[in-house]
PDB file of N, CA and C in Angstrom:
ATOM      1  N   MET P  15      79.539  81.100 285.306  1.00 65.00           N
ATOM      2  CA  MET P  15      80.490  80.962 283.969  1.00 65.00           C
ATOM      3  C   MET P  15      79.188  80.644 283.062  1.00 65.00           C
ATOM      4  N   GLY P  16      78.514  79.928 283.701  1.00 65.00           N
ATOM      5  CA  GLY P  16      77.263  79.298 282.113  1.00 65.00           C
ATOM      6  C   GLY P  16      76.861  81.077 281.885  1.00 65.00           C
ATOM      7  N   THR P  17      76.290  81.697 282.712  1.00 69.00           N
ATOM      8  CA  THR P  17      75.406  82.746 282.310  1.00 69.00           C
ATOM      9  C   THR P  17      76.196  83.610 281.299  1.00 69.00           C
ATOM     10  N   LEU P  18      77.739  83.770 281.623  1.00 67.00           N
ATOM     11  CA  LEU P  18      78.508  84.710 280.672  1.00 67.00           C
ATOM     12  C   LEU P  18      79.093  83.956 279.264  1.00 67.00           C
ATOM     13  N   THR P  19      78.671  82.450 279.412  1.00 69.00           N
ATOM     14  CA  THR P  19      78.635  82.039 277.963  1.00 69.00           C
ATOM     15  C   THR P  19      77.428  81.859 277.149  1.00 69.00           C
ATOM     16  N   SER P  20      76.233  81.585 277.774  1.00 66.00           N
ATOM     17  CA  SER P  20      75.079  81.565 277.028  1.00 66.00           C
ATOM     18  C   SER P  20      74.884  83.543 276.788  1.00 66.00           C
ATOM     19  N   SER P  21      75.232  84.487 277.120  1.00 64.00           N
ATOM     20  CA  SER P  21      74.952  85.580 276.945  1.00 64.00           C
ATOM     21  C   SER P  21      76.070  86.021 276.101  1.00 64.00           C
ATOM     22  N   PHE P  22      76.987  85.796 275.624  1.00 63.00           N
ATOM     23  CA  PHE P  22      77.980  85.616 274.364  1.00 63.00           C
ATOM     24  C   PHE P  22      77.518  84.914 273.378  1.00 63.00           C
ATOM     25  N   VAL P  23      76.618  83.595 273.685  1.00 62.00           N
ATOM     26  CA  VAL P  23      76.131  82.905 272.189  1.00 62.00           C
ATOM     27  C   VAL P  23      75.182  83.795 272.005  1.00 62.00           C
ATOM     28  N   MET P  24      74.263  84.303 272.824  1.00 65.00           N
ATOM     29  CA  MET P  24      73.285  84.990 272.266  1.00 65.00           C
ATOM     30  C   MET P  24      73.365  86.514 271.567  1.00 65.00           C
ATOM     31  N   MET P  25      74.668  87.092 271.970  1.00 69.00           N
ATOM     32  CA  MET P  25      75.362  88.312 271.352  1.00 69.00           C
ATOM     33  C   MET P  25      76.100  88.345 270.522  1.00 69.00           C
ATOM     34  N   ARG P  26      76.291  86.947 270.226  1.00 74.00           N
ATOM     35  CA  ARG P  26      77.809  86.965 269.536  1.00 74.00           C
ATOM     36  C   ARG P  26      77.730  87.828 267.984  1.00 74.00           C
ATOM     37  N   TRP P  27      76.537  87.957 267.185  1.00 74.00           N
ATOM     38  CA  TRP P  27      76.766  88.714 265.993  1.00 74.00           C
ATOM     39  C   TRP P  27      76.590  89.919 266.309  1.00 74.00           C
ATOM     40  N   GLU P  28      75.525  90.386 267.296  1.00 77.00           N
ATOM     41  CA  GLU P  28      75.908  92.027 267.420  1.00 77.00           C
ATOM     42  C   GLU P  28      77.315  92.395 267.853  1.00 77.00           C
ATOM     43  N   LEU P  29      78.107  91.603 268.629  1.00 80.00           N
ATOM     44  CA  LEU P  29      79.489  92.039 269.575  1.00 80.00           C
ATOM     45  C   LEU P  29      80.231  91.878 268.226  1.00 80.00           C
ATOM     46  N   LEU P  30      80.328  91.323 267.034  1.00 82.00           N
ATOM     47  CA  LEU P  30      81.122  91.121 265.676  1.00 82.00           C
ATOM     48  C   LEU P  30      80.806  92.066 264.818  1.00 82.00           C
ATOM     49  N   SER P  31      79.532  92.466 265.281  1.00 83.00           N
ATOM     50  CA  SER P  31      78.907  93.794 264.006  1.00 83.00           C
ATOM     51  C   SER P  31      79.974  95.070 264.994  1.00 83.00           C
ATOM     52  N   ALA P  32      79.295  94.997 266.112  1.00 85.00           N
ATOM     53  CA  ALA P  32      80.537  96.778 266.935  1.00 85.00           C
ATOM     54  C   ALA P  32      81.853  96.310 266.573  1.00 85.00           C
ATOM     55  N   VAL P  33      81.903  95.204 267.141  1.00 87.00           N
ATOM     56  CA  VAL P  33      83.521  95.196 266.598  1.00 87.00           C
ATOM     57  C   VAL P  33      84.013  95.650 265.277  1.00 87.00           C
ATOM     58  N   MET P  34      83.473  95.001 264.372  1.00 89.00           N
ATOM     59  CA  MET P  34      83.499  95.539 263.228  1.00 89.00           C
ATOM     60  C   MET P  34      83.551  97.343 262.579  1.00 89.00           C
ATOM     61  N   MET P  35      82.460  97.495 263.418  1.00 90.00           N
ATOM     62  CA  MET P  35      82.266  98.593 263.367  1.00 90.00           C
ATOM     63  C   MET P  35      83.749  99.662 263.787  1.00 90.00           C
ATOM     64  N   PHE P  36      83.960  99.086 264.643  1.00 92.00           N
ATOM     65  CA  PHE P  36      84.887 100.218 265.480  1.00 92.00           C
ATOM     66  C   PHE P  36      86.140 100.031 264.602  1.00 92.00           C
ATOM     67  N   PHE P  37      86.600  98.587 264.203  1.00 93.00           N
ATOM     68  CA  PHE P  37      87.689  98.499 263.030  1.00 93.00           C
ATOM     69  C   PHE P  37      87.305  99.599 261.798  1.00 93.00           C
ATOM     70  N   ALA P  38      86.068  99.500 261.145  1.00 93.00           N
ATOM     71  CA  ALA P  38      85.792 100.465 260.098  1.00 93.00           C
ATOM     72  C   ALA P  38      86.063 102.016 260.411  1.00 93.00           C
ATOM     73  N   SER P  39      85.781 101.915 261.499  1.00 93.00           N
ATOM     74  CA  SER P  39      85.897 103.883 261.864  1.00 93.00           C
ATOM     75  C   SER P  39      87.750 103.950 262.084  1.00 93.00           C
ATOM     76  N   THR P  40      87.740 102.989 262.901  1.00 94.00           N
ATOM     77  CA  THR P  40      89.463 103.261 262.678  1.00 94.00           C
ATOM     78  C   THR P  40      90.020 103.532 261.878  1.00 94.00           C
ATOM     79  N   MET P  41      90.139 102.421 260.889  1.00 94.00           N
ATOM     80  CA  MET P  41      90.521 102.470 259.547  1.00 94.00           C
ATOM     81  C   MET P  41      90.152 103.367 258.429  1.00 94.00           C
ATOM     82  N   ASN P  42      89.297 104.117 258.814  1.00 93.00           N
ATOM     83  CA  ASN P  42      88.844 105.322 258.064  1.00 93.00           C
ATOM     84  C   ASN P  42      89.712 106.259 258.702  1.00 93.00           C
ATOM     85  N   VAL P  43      89.662 106.631 259.758  1.00 94.00           N
ATOM     86  CA  VAL P  43      90.659 107.936 260.199  1.00 94.00           C
ATOM     87  C   VAL P  43      91.780 107.730 259.932  1.00 94.00           C
ATOM     88  N   VAL P  44      92.256 106.457 259.867  1.00 94.00           N
ATOM     89  CA  VAL P  44      93.662 106.136 259.440  1.00 94.00           C
ATOM     90  C   VAL P  44      93.893 106.544 257.826  1.00 94.00           C
ATOM     91  N   CYS P  45      93.135 106.201 256.961  1.00 93.00           N
ATOM     92  CA  CYS P  45      92.829 106.504 255.586  1.00 93.00           C
ATOM     93  C   CYS P  45      92.965 108.041 255.405  1.00 93.00           C
ATOM     94  N   ARG P  46      92.479 108.518 255.627  1.00 93.00           N
ATOM     95  CA  ARG P  46      91.636 109.830 255.345  1.00 93.00           C
ATOM     96  C   ARG P  46      93.169 110.691 255.810  1.00 93.00           C
ATOM     97  N   ASN P  47      94.160 110.209 257.002  1.00 94.00           N
ATOM     98  CA  ASN P  47      95.032 111.024 257.665  1.00 94.00           C
ATOM     99  C   ASN P  47      96.169 110.601 256.153  1.00 94.00           C
ATOM    100  N   ASN P  48      95.943 109.445 255.856  1.00 93.00           N
ATOM    101  CA  ASN P  48      97.278 109.151 254.818  1.00 93.00           C
ATOM    102  C   ASN P  48      96.693 109.239 253.466  1.00 93.00           C
ATOM    103  N   SER P  49      95.765 110.132 253.394  1.00 91.00           N
ATOM    104  CA  SER P  49      95.143 110.558 251.863  1.00 91.00           C
ATOM    105  C   SER P  49      94.819 109.614 250.887  1.00 91.00           C
ATOM    106  N   ARG P  50      94.373 108.238 251.417  1.00 91.00           N
ATOM    107  CA  ARG P  50      94.224 107.515 250.686  1.00 91.00           C
ATOM    108  C   ARG P  50      92.228 107.729 250.821  1.00 91.00           C
ATOM    109  N   ASN P  51      91.821 108.168 250.096  1.00 91.00           N
ATOM    110  CA  ASN P  51      90.116 108.373 250.225  1.00 91.00           C
ATOM    111  C   ASN P  51      89.413 107.357 249.687  1.00 91.00           C
ATOM    112  N   ALA P  52      90.037 106.507 248.594  1.00 92.00           N
ATOM    113  CA  ALA P  52      89.552 105.409 248.256  1.00 92.00           C
ATOM    114  C   ALA P  52      89.179 104.401 249.020  1.00 92.00           C
ATOM    115  N   LEU P  53      89.808 103.987 249.872  1.00 92.00           N
ATOM    116  CA  LEU P  53      89.760 103.086 251.119  1.00 92.00           C
ATOM    117  C   LEU P  53      88.983 103.535 251.990  1.00 92.00           C
ATOM    118  N   ALA P  54      89.335 105.000 252.409  1.00 93.00           N
ATOM    119  CA  ALA P  54      88.407 105.565 253.340  1.00 93.00           C
ATOM    120  C   ALA P  54      86.742 105.456 252.679  1.00 93.00           C
ATOM    121  N   PHE P  55      86.820 105.682 251.723  1.00 93.00           N
ATOM    122  CA  PHE P  55      84.982 105.517 251.050  1.00 93.00           C
ATOM    123  C   PHE P  55      84.790 104.009 251.378  1.00 93.00           C
ATOM    124  N   ILE P  56      85.529 103.030 251.118  1.00 94.00           N
ATOM    125  CA  ILE P  56      85.230 101.312 251.192  1.00 94.00           C
ATOM    126  C   ILE P  56      85.175 101.221 252.495  1.00 94.00           C
ATOM    127  N   PHE P  57      85.734 101.776 253.641  1.00 93.00           N
ATOM    128  CA  PHE P  57      85.815 101.877 254.943  1.00 93.00           C
ATOM    129  C   PHE P  57      84.395 102.042 255.697  1.00 93.00           C
ATOM    130  N   SER P  58      84.011 103.357 255.280  1.00 94.00           N
ATOM    131  CA  SER P  58      83.095 103.856 255.698  1.00 94.00           C
ATOM    132  C   SER P  58      81.822 103.559 254.861  1.00 94.00           C
ATOM    133  N   GLY P  59      81.510 102.546 254.229  1.00 93.00           N
ATOM    134  CA  GLY P  59      80.741 101.667 253.596  1.00 93.00           C
ATOM    135  C   GLY P  59      80.693 100.389 254.247  1.00 93.00           C
ATOM    136  N   VAL P  60      81.311  99.903 254.919  1.00 92.00           N
ATOM    137  CA  VAL P  60      81.441  98.657 255.618  1.00 92.00           C
ATOM    138  C   VAL P  60      80.798  98.973 257.033  1.00 92.00           C
ATOM    139  N   GLY P  61      81.236 100.555 257.458  1.00 91.00           N
ATOM    140  CA  GLY P  61      80.787 100.532 258.612  1.00 91.00           C
ATOM    141  C   GLY P  61      78.952 101.004 258.672  1.00 91.00           C
ATOM    142  N   ILE P  62      79.014 101.213 257.605  1.00 93.00           N
ATOM    143  CA  ILE P  62      77.460 101.635 257.401  1.00 93.00           C
ATOM    144  C   ILE P  62      77.037 100.036 257.144  1.00 93.00           C
ATOM    145  N   SER P  63      77.337  99.377 256.923  1.00 89.00           N
ATOM    146  CA  SER P  63      76.813  98.176 256.715  1.00 89.00           C
ATOM    147  C   SER P  63      76.874  97.509 257.739  1.00 89.00           C
ATOM    148  N   MET P  64      77.671  97.343 258.894  1.00 88.00           N
ATOM    149  CA  MET P  64      77.587  97.073 260.029  1.00 88.00           C
ATOM    150  C   MET P  64      76.534  97.293 261.099  1.00 88.00           C
ATOM    151  N   ALA P  65      76.763  98.654 260.996  1.00 89.00           N
ATOM    152  CA  ALA P  65      75.360  99.399 261.556  1.00 89.00           C
ATOM    153  C   ALA P  65      74.211  98.876 261.403  1.00 89.00           C
ATOM    154  N   CYS P  66      73.737  98.928 259.848  1.00 87.00           N
ATOM    155  CA  CYS P  66      72.579  98.331 260.117  1.00 87.00           C
ATOM    156  C   CYS P  66      72.441  96.962 259.906  1.00 87.00           C
ATOM    157  N   TRP P  67      73.597  95.938 260.061  1.00 83.00           N
ATOM    158  CA  TRP P  67      73.133  94.646 260.618  1.00 83.00           C
ATOM    159  C   TRP P  67      73.118  94.917 262.210  1.00 83.00           C
ATOM    160  N   PHE P  68      73.733  96.043 262.730  1.00 83.00           N
ATOM    161  CA  PHE P  68      73.622  95.493 264.360  1.00 83.00           C
ATOM    162  C   PHE P  68      72.213  95.984 264.422  1.00 83.00           C
ATOM    163  N   VAL P  69      71.622  97.233 263.867  1.00 84.00           N
ATOM    164  CA  VAL P  69      70.510  97.414 264.333  1.00 84.00           C
ATOM    165  C   VAL P  69      69.431  96.169 263.932  1.00 84.00           C
ATOM    166  N   THR P  70      69.357  95.977 263.065  1.00 81.00           N
ATOM    167  CA  THR P  70      68.383  94.363 262.440  1.00 81.00           C
ATOM    168  C   THR P  70      68.666  93.524 263.483  1.00 81.00           C
ATOM    169  N   GLY P  71      69.780  93.209 263.578  1.00 77.00           N
ATOM    170  CA  GLY P  71      69.984  92.005 265.109  1.00 77.00           C
ATOM    171  C   GLY P  71      69.368  92.626 266.091  1.00 77.00           C
ATOM    172  N   LEU P  72      69.267  93.967 266.641  1.00 78.00           N
ATOM    173  CA  LEU P  72      68.925  94.441 267.752  1.00 78.00           C
ATOM    174  C   LEU P  72      67.136  94.396 267.655  1.00 78.00           C
ATOM    175  N   LEU P  73      66.730  94.839 267.097  1.00 78.00           N
ATOM    176  CA  LEU P  73      65.749  94.789 266.228  1.00 78.00           C
ATOM    177  C   LEU P  73      64.705  93.512 266.369  1.00 78.00           C
ATOM    178  N   GLY P  74      65.768  92.318 265.935  1.00 73.00           N
ATOM    179  CA  GLY P  74      65.042  91.186 265.686  1.00 73.00           C
ATOM    180  C   GLY P  74      64.722  90.630 264.335  1.00 73.00           C
ATOM    181  N   ILE P  75      65.158  91.773 263.048  1.00 73.00           N
ATOM    182  CA  ILE P  75      64.826  91.004 262.200  1.00 73.00           C
ATOM    183  C   ILE P  75      65.902  90.473 261.183  1.00 73.00           C
ATOM    184  N   THR P  76      65.294  88.942 260.725  1.00 69.00           N
ATOM    185  CA  THR P  76      65.941  88.431 260.170  1.00 69.00           C
ATOM    186  C   THR P  76      66.024  88.761 258.637  1.00 69.00           C
ATOM    187  N   LEU P  77      66.892  88.264 257.891  1.00 64.00           N
ATOM    188  CA  LEU P  77      66.840  88.636 257.000  1.00 64.00           C
ATOM    189  C   LEU P  77      67.308  87.289 255.847  1.00 64.00           C
ATOM    190  N   SER P  78      66.411  86.743 255.897  1.00 62.00           N
ATOM    191  CA  SER P  78      66.740  85.304 255.340  1.00 62.00           C
ATOM    192  C   SER P  78      66.183  85.546 253.795  1.00 62.00           C
ATOM    193  N   PHE P  79      66.893  84.912 252.885  1.00 58.00           N
ATOM    194  CA  PHE P  79      66.615  84.794 251.348  1.00 58.00           C
ATOM    195  C   PHE P  79      65.431  84.238 250.959  1.00 58.00           C
ATOM    196  N   GLU P  80      64.951  83.189 251.698  1.00 61.00           N
ATOM    197  CA  GLU P  80      63.614  82.722 251.025  1.00 61.00           C
ATOM    198  C   GLU P  80      62.632  83.715 251.534  1.00 61.00           C
ATOM    199  N   VAL P  81      62.242  83.783 252.709  1.00 62.00           N
ATOM    200  CA  VAL P  81      60.968  84.423 253.003  1.00 62.00           C
ATOM    201  C   VAL P  81      60.833  85.887 253.078  1.00 62.00           C
ATOM    202  N   SER P  82      61.865  86.878 253.493  1.00 68.00           N
ATOM    203  CA  SER P  82      61.728  88.345 254.011  1.00 68.00           C
ATOM    204  C   SER P  82      61.934  88.597 252.578  1.00 68.00           C
ATOM    205  N   TRP P  83      62.897  88.026 251.504  1.00 70.00           N
ATOM    206  CA  TRP P  83      63.298  88.730 250.384  1.00 70.00           C
ATOM    207  C   TRP P  83      61.609  89.096 249.483  1.00 70.00           C
ATOM    208  N   ARG P  84      61.222  88.103 249.245  1.00 76.00           N
ATOM    209  CA  ARG P  84      59.747  88.134 248.739  1.00 76.00           C
ATOM    210  C   ARG P  84      58.791  88.924 249.527  1.00 76.00           C
ATOM    211  N   GLU P  85      58.453  88.928 250.793  1.00 79.00           N
ATOM    212  CA  GLU P  85      57.817  89.719 251.485  1.00 79.00           C
ATOM    213  C   GLU P  85      58.033  91.090 250.783  1.00 79.00           C
ATOM    214  N   LEU P  86      59.632  91.277 251.430  1.00 77.00           N
ATOM    215  CA  LEU P  86      60.149  93.004 250.925  1.00 77.00           C
ATOM    216  C   LEU P  86      59.566  93.374 249.826  1.00 77.00           C
ATOM    217  N   TRP P  87      60.331  92.462 248.697  1.00 83.00           N
ATOM    218  CA  TRP P  87      60.008  93.016 247.237  1.00 83.00           C
ATOM    219  C   TRP P  87      58.142  93.395 247.012  1.00 83.00           C
ATOM    220  N   ALA P  88      57.378  92.201 247.594  1.00 86.00           N
ATOM    221  CA  ALA P  88      55.603  92.350 247.432  1.00 86.00           C
ATOM    222  C   ALA P  88      55.300  94.003 247.844  1.00 86.00           C
ATOM    223  N   ASN P  89      55.887  94.128 249.447  1.00 85.00           N
ATOM    224  CA  ASN P  89      55.685  95.168 249.651  1.00 85.00           C
ATOM    225  C   ASN P  89      56.311  96.542 249.217  1.00 85.00           C
ATOM    226  N   SER P  90      57.314  96.480 248.845  1.00 87.00           N
ATOM    227  CA  SER P  90      57.916  97.545 247.962  1.00 87.00           C
ATOM    228  C   SER P  90      56.894  97.927 246.736  1.00 87.00           C
ATOM    229  N   LYS P  91      56.482  97.063 246.205  1.00 91.00           N
ATOM    230  CA  LYS P  91      55.572  97.085 244.849  1.00 91.00           C
ATOM    231  C   LYS P  91      54.174  97.539 245.111  1.00 91.00           C
ATOM    232  N   ASP P  92      53.713  96.884 246.178  1.00 92.00           N
ATOM    233  CA  ASP P  92      52.591  97.695 246.845  1.00 92.00           C
ATOM    234  C   ASP P  92      52.551  99.291 247.329  1.00 92.00           C
ATOM    235  N   VAL P  93      53.571  99.457 247.750  1.00 91.00           N
ATOM    236  CA  VAL P  93      53.978 100.842 248.241  1.00 91.00           C
ATOM    237  C   VAL P  93      53.876 101.694 247.009  1.00 91.00           C
ATOM    238  N   ILE P  94      54.570 101.301 246.058  1.00 91.00           N
ATOM    239  CA  ILE P  94      54.924 102.086 244.718  1.00 91.00           C
ATOM    240  C   ILE P  94      53.543 102.386 243.871  1.00 91.00           C
ATOM    241  N   ILE P  95      52.887 101.171 243.613  1.00 92.00           N
ATOM    242  CA  ILE P  95      51.634 101.605 242.919  1.00 92.00           C
ATOM    243  C   ILE P  95      50.703 102.156 243.801  1.00 92.00           C
ATOM    244  N   TYR P  96      50.788 102.133 245.044  1.00 92.00           N
ATOM    245  CA  TYR P  96      50.095 103.022 245.907  1.00 92.00           C
ATOM    246  C   TYR P  96      50.380 104.742 245.820  1.00 92.00           C
ATOM    247  N   ILE P  97      51.778 105.261 245.749  1.00 88.00           N
ATOM    248  CA  ILE P  97      52.336 106.087 245.683  1.00 88.00           C
ATOM    249  C   ILE P  97      51.730 106.770 244.080  1.00 88.00           C
ATOM    250  N   LEU P  98      52.217 105.872 243.015  1.00 86.00           N
ATOM    251  CA  LEU P  98      51.722 106.329 241.795  1.00 86.00           C
ATOM    252  C   LEU P  98      50.251 106.224 241.333  1.00 86.00           C
ATOM    253  N   SER P  99      49.049 105.623 242.184  1.00 88.00           N
ATOM    254  CA  SER P  99      48.138 105.865 242.081  1.00 88.00           C
ATOM    255  C   SER P  99      47.603 107.171 242.430  1.00 88.00           C
ATOM    256  N   HIS P 100      48.382 107.528 243.913  1.00 86.00           N
ATOM    257  CA  HIS P 100      47.518 108.766 244.113  1.00 86.00           C
ATOM    258  C   HIS P 100      48.385 110.253 244.061  1.00 86.00           C
ATOM    259  N   THR P 101      49.159 110.184 243.096  1.00 81.00           N
ATOM    260  CA  THR P 101      49.845 111.134 242.554  1.00 81.00           C
ATOM    261  C   THR P 101      49.480 111.707 241.489  1.00 81.00           C
ATOM    262  N   PRO P 102      48.999 113.120 241.250  1.00 80.00           N
ATOM    263  CA  PRO P 102      48.193 113.713 240.412  1.00 80.00           C
ATOM    264  C   PRO P 102      48.738 113.745 239.180  1.00 80.00           C
ATOM    265  N   PRO P 103      48.041 113.702 238.306  1.00 77.00           N
ATOM    266  CA  PRO P 103      48.469 113.663 236.543  1.00 77.00           C
ATOM    267  C   PRO P 103      49.101 114.945 236.167  1.00 77.00           C
ATOM    268  N   ASP P 104      49.053 115.894 236.612  1.00 78.00           N
ATOM    269  CA  ASP P 104      49.791 117.055 236.560  1.00 78.00           C
ATOM    270  C   ASP P 104      50.926 117.387 237.027  1.00 78.00           C
ATOM    271  N   TRP P 105      51.205 116.517 238.121  1.00 71.00           N
ATOM    272  CA  TRP P 105      52.402 116.678 238.669  1.00 71.00           C
ATOM    273  C   TRP P 105      54.136 116.683 237.629  1.00 71.00           C
ATOM    274  N   GLN P 106      54.626 117.518 238.300  1.00 71.00           N
ATOM    275  CA  GLN P 106      55.997 117.107 237.100  1.00 71.00           C
ATOM    276  C   GLN P 106      56.920 118.028 237.953  1.00 71.00           C
ATOM    277  N   ILE P 107      58.192 116.902 237.923  1.00 67.00           N
ATOM    278  CA  ILE P 107      59.313 116.786 238.669  1.00 67.00           C
ATOM    279  C   ILE P 107      60.556 117.563 238.009  1.00 67.00           C
ATOM    280  N   SER P 108      60.562 118.799 238.351  1.00 60.00           N
ATOM    281  CA  SER P 108      61.556 120.071 238.251  1.00 60.00           C
ATOM    282  C   SER P 108      62.875 119.740 238.317  1.00 60.00           C
TER     283      SER P 108
END
């Protein structure tokens, strides 16, 4: 009983996101069958966000607002500056 309880406590967010993905998929199908395309679109977004949350939980990525957002922004800025500095001056977007 203790092993089952501790495994549930360790996997609670992954289980919650998996259940939410299932409900979002089910509601998406129901809304598409009833021609409620706006709600189906919303449930698709919920399903995609839950899938991303599930993967970040499995990979051990934490998205705390204090550290990760600063690191993400700094890394994004460095990548954009790197790409812009290596772009040829005569390169045009068509």
